[in-house]
C-alpha positions as MATLAB code, in Angstrom:
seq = 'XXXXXXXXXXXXXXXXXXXXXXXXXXXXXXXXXXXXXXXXXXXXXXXXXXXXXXXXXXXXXXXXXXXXXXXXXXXXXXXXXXXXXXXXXXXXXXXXXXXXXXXXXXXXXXXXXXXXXXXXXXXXXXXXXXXXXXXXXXXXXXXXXXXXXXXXXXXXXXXXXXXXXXXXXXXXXXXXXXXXXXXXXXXXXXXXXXXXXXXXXXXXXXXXXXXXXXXXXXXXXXXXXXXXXXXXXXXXXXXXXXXXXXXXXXXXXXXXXXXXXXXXXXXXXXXXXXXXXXXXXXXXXXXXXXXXXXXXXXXXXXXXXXXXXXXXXXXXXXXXXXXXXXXXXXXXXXXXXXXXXXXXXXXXXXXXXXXXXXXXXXXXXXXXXXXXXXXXXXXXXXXXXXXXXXXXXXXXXXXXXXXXXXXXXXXXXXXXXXXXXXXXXXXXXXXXXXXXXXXXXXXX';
ca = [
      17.898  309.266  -27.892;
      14.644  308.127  -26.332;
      13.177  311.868  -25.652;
      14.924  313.722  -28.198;
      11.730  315.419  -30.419;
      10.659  316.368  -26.948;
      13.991  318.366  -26.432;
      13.373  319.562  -29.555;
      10.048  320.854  -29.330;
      11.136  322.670  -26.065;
      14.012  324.133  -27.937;
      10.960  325.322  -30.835;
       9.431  326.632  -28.091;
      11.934  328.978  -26.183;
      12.583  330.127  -29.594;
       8.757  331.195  -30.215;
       8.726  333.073  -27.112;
      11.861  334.905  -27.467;
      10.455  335.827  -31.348;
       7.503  337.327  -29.680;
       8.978  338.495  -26.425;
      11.519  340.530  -28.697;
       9.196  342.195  -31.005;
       7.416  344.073  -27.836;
      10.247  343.908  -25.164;
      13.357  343.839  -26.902;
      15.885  346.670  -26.926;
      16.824  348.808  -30.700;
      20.093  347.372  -30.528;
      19.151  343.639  -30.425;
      17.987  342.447  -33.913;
      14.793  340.891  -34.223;
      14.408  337.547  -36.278;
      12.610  337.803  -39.806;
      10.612  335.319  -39.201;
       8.775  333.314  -36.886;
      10.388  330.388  -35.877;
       9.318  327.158  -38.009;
       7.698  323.933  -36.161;
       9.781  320.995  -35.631;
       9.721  318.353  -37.910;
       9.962  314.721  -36.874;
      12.519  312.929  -38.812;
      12.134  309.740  -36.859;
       9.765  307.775  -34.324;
      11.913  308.248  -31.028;
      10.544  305.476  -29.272;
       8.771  308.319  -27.114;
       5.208  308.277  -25.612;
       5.390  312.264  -26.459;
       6.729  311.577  -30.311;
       3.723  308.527  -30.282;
       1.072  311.232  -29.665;
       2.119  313.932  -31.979;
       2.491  311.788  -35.145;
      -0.448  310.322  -34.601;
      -2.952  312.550  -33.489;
      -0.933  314.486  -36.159;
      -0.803  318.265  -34.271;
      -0.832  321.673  -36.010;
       1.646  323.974  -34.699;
      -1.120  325.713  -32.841;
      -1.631  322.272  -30.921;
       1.458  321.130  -30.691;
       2.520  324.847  -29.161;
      -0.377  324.654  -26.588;
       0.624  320.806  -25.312;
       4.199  322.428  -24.887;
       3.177  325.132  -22.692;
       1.196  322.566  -20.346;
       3.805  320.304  -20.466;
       7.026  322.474  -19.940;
       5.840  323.495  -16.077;
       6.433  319.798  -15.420;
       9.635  319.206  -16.899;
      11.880  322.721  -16.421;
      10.125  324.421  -13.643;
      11.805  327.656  -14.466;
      11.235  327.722  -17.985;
       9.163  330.485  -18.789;
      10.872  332.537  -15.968;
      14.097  332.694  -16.902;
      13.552  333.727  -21.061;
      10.911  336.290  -19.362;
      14.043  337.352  -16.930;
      15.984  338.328  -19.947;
      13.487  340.877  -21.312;
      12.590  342.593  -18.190;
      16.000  342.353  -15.761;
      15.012  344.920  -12.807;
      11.424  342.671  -12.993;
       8.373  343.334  -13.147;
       4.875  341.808  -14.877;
       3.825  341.646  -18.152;
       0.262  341.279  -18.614;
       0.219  340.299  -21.873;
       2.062  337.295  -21.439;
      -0.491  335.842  -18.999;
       0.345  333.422  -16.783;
       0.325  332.694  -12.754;
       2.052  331.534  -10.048;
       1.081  328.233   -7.815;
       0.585  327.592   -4.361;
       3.549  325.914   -3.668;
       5.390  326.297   -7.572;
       7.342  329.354   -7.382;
       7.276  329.195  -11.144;
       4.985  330.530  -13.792;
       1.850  328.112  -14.654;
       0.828  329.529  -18.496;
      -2.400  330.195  -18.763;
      -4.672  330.279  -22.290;
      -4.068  334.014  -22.389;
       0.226  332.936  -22.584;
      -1.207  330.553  -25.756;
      -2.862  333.270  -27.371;
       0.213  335.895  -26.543;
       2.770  333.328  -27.955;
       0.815  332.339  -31.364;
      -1.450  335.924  -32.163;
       0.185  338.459  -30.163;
      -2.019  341.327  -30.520;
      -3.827  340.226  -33.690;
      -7.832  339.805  -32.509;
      -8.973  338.095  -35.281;
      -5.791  335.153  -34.863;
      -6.688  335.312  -31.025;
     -10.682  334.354  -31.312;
      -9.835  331.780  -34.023;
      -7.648  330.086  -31.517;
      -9.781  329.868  -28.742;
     -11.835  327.281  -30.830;
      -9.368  324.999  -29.866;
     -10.651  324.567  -26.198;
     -13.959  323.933  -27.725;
     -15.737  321.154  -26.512;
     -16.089  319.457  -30.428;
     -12.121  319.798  -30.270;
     -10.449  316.562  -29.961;
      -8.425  318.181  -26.613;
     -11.759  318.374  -24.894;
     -13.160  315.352  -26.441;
     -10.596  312.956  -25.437;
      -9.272  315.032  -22.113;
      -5.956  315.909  -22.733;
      -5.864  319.614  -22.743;
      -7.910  322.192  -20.918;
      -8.454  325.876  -19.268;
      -8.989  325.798  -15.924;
     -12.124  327.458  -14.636;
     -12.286  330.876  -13.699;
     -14.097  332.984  -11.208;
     -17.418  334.390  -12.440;
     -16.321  337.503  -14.099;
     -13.148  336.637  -15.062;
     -12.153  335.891  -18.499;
     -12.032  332.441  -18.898;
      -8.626  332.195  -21.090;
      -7.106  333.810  -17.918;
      -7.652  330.479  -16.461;
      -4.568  327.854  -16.254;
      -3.666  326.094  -19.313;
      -3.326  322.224  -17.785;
      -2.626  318.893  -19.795;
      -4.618  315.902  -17.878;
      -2.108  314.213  -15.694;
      -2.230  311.168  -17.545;
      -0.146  312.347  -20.283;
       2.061  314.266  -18.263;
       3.188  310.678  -16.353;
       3.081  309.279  -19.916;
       5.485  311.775  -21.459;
       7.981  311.742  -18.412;
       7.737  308.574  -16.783;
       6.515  306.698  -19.606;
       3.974  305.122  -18.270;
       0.112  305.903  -16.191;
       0.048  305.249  -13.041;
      -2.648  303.081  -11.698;
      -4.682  306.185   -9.443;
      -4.479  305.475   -6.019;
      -8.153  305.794   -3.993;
      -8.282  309.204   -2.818;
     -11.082  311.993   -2.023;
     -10.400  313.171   -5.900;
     -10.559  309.580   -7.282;
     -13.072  307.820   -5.138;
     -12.356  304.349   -6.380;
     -10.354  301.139   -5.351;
      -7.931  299.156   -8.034;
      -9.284  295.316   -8.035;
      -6.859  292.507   -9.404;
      -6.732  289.132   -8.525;
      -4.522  286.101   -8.846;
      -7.286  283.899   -9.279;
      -8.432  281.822  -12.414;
     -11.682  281.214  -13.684;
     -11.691  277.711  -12.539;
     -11.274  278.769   -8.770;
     -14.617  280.588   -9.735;
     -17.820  278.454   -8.404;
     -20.967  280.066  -10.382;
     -24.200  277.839  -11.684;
     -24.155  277.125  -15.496;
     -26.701  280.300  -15.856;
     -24.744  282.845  -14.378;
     -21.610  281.410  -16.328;
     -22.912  281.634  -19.442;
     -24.308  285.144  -18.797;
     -20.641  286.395  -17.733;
     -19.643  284.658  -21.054;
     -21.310  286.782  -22.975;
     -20.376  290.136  -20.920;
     -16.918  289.236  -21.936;
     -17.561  288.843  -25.310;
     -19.019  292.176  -25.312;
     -15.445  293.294  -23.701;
     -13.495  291.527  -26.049;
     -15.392  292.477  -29.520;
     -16.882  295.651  -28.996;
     -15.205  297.512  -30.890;
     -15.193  295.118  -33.631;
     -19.030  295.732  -33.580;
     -19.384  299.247  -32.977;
     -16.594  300.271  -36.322;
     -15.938  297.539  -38.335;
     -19.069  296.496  -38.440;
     -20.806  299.534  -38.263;
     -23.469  299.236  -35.444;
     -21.837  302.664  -33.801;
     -25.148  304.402  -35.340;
     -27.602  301.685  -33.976;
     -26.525  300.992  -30.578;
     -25.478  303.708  -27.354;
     -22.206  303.452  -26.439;
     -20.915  301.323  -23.340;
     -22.515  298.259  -21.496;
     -24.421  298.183  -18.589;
     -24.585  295.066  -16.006;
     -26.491  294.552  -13.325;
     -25.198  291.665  -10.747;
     -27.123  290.432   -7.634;
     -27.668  287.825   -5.157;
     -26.786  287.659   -1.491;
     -23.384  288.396   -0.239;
     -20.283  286.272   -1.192;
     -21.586  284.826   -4.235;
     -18.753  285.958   -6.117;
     -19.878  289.513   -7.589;
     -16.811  291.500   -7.079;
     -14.462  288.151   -7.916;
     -16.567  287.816  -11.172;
     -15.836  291.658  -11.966;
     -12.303  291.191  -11.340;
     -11.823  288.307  -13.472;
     -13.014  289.967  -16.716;
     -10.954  292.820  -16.210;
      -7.985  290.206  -15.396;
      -8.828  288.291  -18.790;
      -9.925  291.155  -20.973;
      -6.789  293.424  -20.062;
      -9.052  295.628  -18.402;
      -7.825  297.570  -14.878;
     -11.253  297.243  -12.832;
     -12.407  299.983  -10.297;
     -14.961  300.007   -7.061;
     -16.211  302.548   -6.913;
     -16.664  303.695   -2.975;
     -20.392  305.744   -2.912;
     -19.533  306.655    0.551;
     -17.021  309.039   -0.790;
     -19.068  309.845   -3.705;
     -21.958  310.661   -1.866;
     -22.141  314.154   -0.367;
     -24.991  316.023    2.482;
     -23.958  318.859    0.235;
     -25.938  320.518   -2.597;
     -23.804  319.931   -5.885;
     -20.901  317.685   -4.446;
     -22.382  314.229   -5.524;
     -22.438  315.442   -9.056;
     -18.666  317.163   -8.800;
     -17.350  314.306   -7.091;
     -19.125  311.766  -10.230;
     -17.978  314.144  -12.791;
     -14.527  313.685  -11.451;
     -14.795  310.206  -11.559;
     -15.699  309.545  -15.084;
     -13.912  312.512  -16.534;
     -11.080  310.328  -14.864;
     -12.225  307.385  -16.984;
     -13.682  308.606  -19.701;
     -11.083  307.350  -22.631;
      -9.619  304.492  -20.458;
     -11.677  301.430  -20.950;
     -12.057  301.062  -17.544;
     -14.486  298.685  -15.861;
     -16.384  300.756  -13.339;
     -17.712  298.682  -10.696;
     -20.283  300.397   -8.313;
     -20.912  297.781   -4.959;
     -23.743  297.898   -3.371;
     -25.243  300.082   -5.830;
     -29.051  300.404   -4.335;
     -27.223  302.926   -1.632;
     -28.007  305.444   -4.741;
     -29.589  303.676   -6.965;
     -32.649  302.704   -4.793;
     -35.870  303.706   -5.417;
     -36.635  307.043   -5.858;
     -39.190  309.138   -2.827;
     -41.559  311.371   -4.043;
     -40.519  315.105   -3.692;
     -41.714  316.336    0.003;
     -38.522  318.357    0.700;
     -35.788  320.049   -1.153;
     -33.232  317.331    0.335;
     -35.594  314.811   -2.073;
     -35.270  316.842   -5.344;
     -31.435  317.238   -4.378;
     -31.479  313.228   -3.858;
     -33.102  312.627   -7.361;
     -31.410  314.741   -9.047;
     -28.082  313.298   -7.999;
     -29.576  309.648   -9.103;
     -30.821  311.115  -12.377;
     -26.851  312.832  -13.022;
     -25.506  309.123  -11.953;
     -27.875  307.529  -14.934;
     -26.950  310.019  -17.561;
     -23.091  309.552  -17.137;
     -23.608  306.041  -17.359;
     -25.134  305.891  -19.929;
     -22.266  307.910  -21.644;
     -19.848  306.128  -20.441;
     -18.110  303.905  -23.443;
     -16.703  301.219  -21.004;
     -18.187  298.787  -18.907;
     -20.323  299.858  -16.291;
     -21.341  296.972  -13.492;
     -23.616  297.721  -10.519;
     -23.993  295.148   -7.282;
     -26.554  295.025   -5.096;
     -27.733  292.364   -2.975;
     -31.485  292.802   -4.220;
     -32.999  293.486   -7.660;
     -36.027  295.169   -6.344;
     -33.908  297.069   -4.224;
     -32.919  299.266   -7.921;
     -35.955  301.859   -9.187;
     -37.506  300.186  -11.859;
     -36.592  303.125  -14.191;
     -33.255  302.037  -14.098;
     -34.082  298.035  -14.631;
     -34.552  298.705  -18.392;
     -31.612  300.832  -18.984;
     -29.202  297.653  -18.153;
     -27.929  295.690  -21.118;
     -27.807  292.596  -19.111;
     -28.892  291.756  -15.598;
     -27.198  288.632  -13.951;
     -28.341  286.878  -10.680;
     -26.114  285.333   -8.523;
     -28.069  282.785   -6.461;
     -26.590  280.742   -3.233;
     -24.651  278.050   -4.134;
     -25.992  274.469   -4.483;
     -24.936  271.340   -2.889;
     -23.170  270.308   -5.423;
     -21.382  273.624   -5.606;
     -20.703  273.975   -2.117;
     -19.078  270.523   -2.577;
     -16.704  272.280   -5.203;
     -16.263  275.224   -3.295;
     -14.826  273.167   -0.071;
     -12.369  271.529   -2.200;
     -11.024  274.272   -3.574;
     -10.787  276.420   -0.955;
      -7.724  274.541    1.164;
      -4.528  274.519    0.269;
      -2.824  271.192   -1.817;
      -0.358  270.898    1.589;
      -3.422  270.434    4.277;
      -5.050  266.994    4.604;
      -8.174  266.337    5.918;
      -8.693  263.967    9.422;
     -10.811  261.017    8.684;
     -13.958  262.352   10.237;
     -14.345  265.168    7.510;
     -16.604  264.432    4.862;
     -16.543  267.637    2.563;
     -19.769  265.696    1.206;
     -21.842  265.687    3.826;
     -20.750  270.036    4.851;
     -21.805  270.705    1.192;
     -25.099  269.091    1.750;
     -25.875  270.000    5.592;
     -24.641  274.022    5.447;
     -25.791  276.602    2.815;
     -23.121  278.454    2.763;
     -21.613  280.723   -0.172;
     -17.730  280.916   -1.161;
     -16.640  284.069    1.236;
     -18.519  281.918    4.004;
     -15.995  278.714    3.047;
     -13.287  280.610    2.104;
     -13.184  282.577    5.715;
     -13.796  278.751    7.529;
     -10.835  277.873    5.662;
      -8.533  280.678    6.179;
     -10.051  280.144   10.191;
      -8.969  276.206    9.977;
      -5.536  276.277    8.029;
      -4.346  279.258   10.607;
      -5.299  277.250   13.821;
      -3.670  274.075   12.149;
      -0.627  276.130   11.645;
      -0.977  277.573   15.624;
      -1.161  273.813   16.374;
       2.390  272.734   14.121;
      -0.155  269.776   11.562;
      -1.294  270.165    8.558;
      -4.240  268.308    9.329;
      -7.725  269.781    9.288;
     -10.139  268.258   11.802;
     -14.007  268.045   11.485;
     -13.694  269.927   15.277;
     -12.188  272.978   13.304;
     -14.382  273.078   10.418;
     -17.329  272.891   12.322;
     -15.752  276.006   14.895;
     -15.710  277.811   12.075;
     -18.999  276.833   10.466;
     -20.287  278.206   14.148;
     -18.402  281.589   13.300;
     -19.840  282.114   10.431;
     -23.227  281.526   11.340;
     -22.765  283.841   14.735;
     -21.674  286.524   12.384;
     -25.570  286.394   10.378;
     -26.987  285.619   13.918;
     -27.498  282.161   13.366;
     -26.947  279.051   15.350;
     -26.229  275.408   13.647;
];
């Protein structure tokens, strides 16, 4: 049975709360247990995500208890309800048990204060021993899985919501993490691609550099712990790409994620960016709390929008600015994934910032004889070409890049499909050729 050391941890757990729900709510004539319920023991790997996690991040009771109570909401909405029902039939609340109700769940939500009830009841010394476990040197906080929710100022904080990241939820229900979808909480766009290196057109320089980014990808960790440079070197790699538009920056980042295993994010700054005081920084926090233990690669486009070069302080909108750069840097820099920023100019990125990239990787126009590759691998094998196109003589006469080719050739294979041929004419090319330049405000 795929999920059944989950059912039995739930069972260890209704049992745990009736113990301690009976010794201070239970009536004389209902006979309390002599002792506390014992944890679960795993005879067998189920096959389970949930059964995967416990073994081996091998949980104490104490853990194992507290991912319970997060998790339980999720699975039997009514869970902590109906055993609370039992104990106090005409209703009624129970402080001590903790606990709160959601917006729209009509259940209870446990909260740190329902941890402490369940495993210390009223016994201080058990209670401030397990609050160390939302410490931030605890391995819930370290590697997100398990956290309070904040609380008003004033409020004790283990009042706050006891809530397992949502990651782990999908993974011990559904079996699997969604990819996020791009939303005002996750301000970032999946990338994938069905392309292959080879449909890539980049000059022997740039190539090799990307070579050695996904080395870095690939062997990291090799590095870091087998070989021990974890104490020499930060954590994480920082790239730089630029060059003008349609030189294949975002295609490149999509392609090492697509050959490293890697899911690849843009990041949007529009969203991330905020007019108001402290919002940048929540909205970045969210973001790489998000990604923190993923192995992610976090692509920021058109990076100099916040990383440009910092103004002197005239105005508290200034400090505000630089501050929200300097928060940017720092989780960056902490991040243990691959970080890649895009902008269309180097000297468009403060120079502060320059020296904090591991690698930085230009991504000049193509040249003729690139161009020439780029035309013939931007039409489809069914299309032919009329006699009066010479791909040569395009490559040499028109600097374009590979978006600009690409769009002439999605322009040209459409209007040859309008037309019922599968011919391309030197008439269409050069139509779209004009497009292209009109778009830059040029003229042939």
């Amino acid at each position: 049975m795929p999920h059944s050391n989950l059912l039995q941890s739930l069972a260890y757990l209704e049992q745990l709360i009736r113990y301690r729900l009976q010794q201070d709510l239970g009536r004389e004539d209902q006979q309390l247990p002599a002792t506390e319920p014992t944890m679960p023991q795993f005879g067998q790997h189920d096959g389970s995500h949930f059964s995967h996690f416990v073994l081996n991040s091998r949980l104490n009771r104490e853990e194992l208890v507290a991912v319970l109570l997060a998790l339980v909401p999720h699975v039997i909405p009514h869970f902590f309800d109906a055993i609370i029902a039992e104990y106090l039939p005409k209703g009624g609340d129970f402080p001590a048990f903790g606990g709160v109700k959601g917006d729209q769940h009509r259940g209870t939500i446990p909260t740190g204060e329902t941890l402490l009830y369940i495993l210390a009841g009223n016994d201080l010394n058990r209670r401030f021993q397990l609050q160390e476990m939302f410490s931030s040197d605890h391995f819930f906080a370290k590697e997100n899985v398990l956290y309070l929710e904040t609380v008003k100022r004033g409020e004790p904080p283990m009042s706050g919501r006891l809530l397992l990241d949502q990651d782990y939820i999908d993974l011990f229900t559904i079996g699997r993490i969604p990819v996020p979808q791009m939303n005002t909480h996750f301000p970032a766009q999946h990338l994938s691609t069905e392309m292959e290196w080879d449909d890539l057109v980049l000059n022997p320089s740039t190539l090799e550099q990307i070579q050695e980014l996904q080395s870095w990808v690939t062997h990291n960790d090799t590095l870091l712990y087998t070989w021990g440079m974890h104490k020499k070197l930060k954590p994480g790699y920082r790239a730089l790409f630029y060059g003008p538009p349609g030189t294949g920056k975002t295609l490149t980042a999509s392609l090492i994620g697509k050959y490293t295993n890697k899911d690849v994010f843009r990041i949007d700054l529009s969203m991330v960016v905020s007019k108001y005081i402290g919002e940048t920084e929540k909205n970045l926090s969210s973001l790489f709390d998000k990604a923190q233990n993923k192995n992610w690669i976090l692509f920021f486009d058109e990076a100099d929008a916040i990383f440009g070069k910092r103004t002197s302080v005239r105005d508290a909108h200034d400090k505000y600015a630089n501050q929200e750069v300097s928060y940017l840097l720092q989780r960056i820099e902490m991040y243990p994934g691959l970080t890649i920023l895009a902008s269309n100019f180097k000297d468009n990125i403060d120079e502060a910032f320059i020296r904090r990239f591991n690698s930085i990787v230009y991504f000049p126009k193509p040249k003729a004889e690139e161009r020439l590759l780029l035309w013939q691998k931007a039409f489809p094998p069914m299309v032919s070409f009329a006699p009066d196109v010479q791909l040569e003589t395009l490559a040499q006469r028109f600097e374009l890049t590979g978006s600009h080719i690409i769009n002439i050739a999605q322009y040209t294979c459409l209007n040859a499909l309008e037309h019922r041929t599968a011919v391309i004419s030197a008439k269409d090319i050069e139509k779209g050729i004009v497009r292209e330049y009109a778009k830059e405000g040029k003229v042939i």
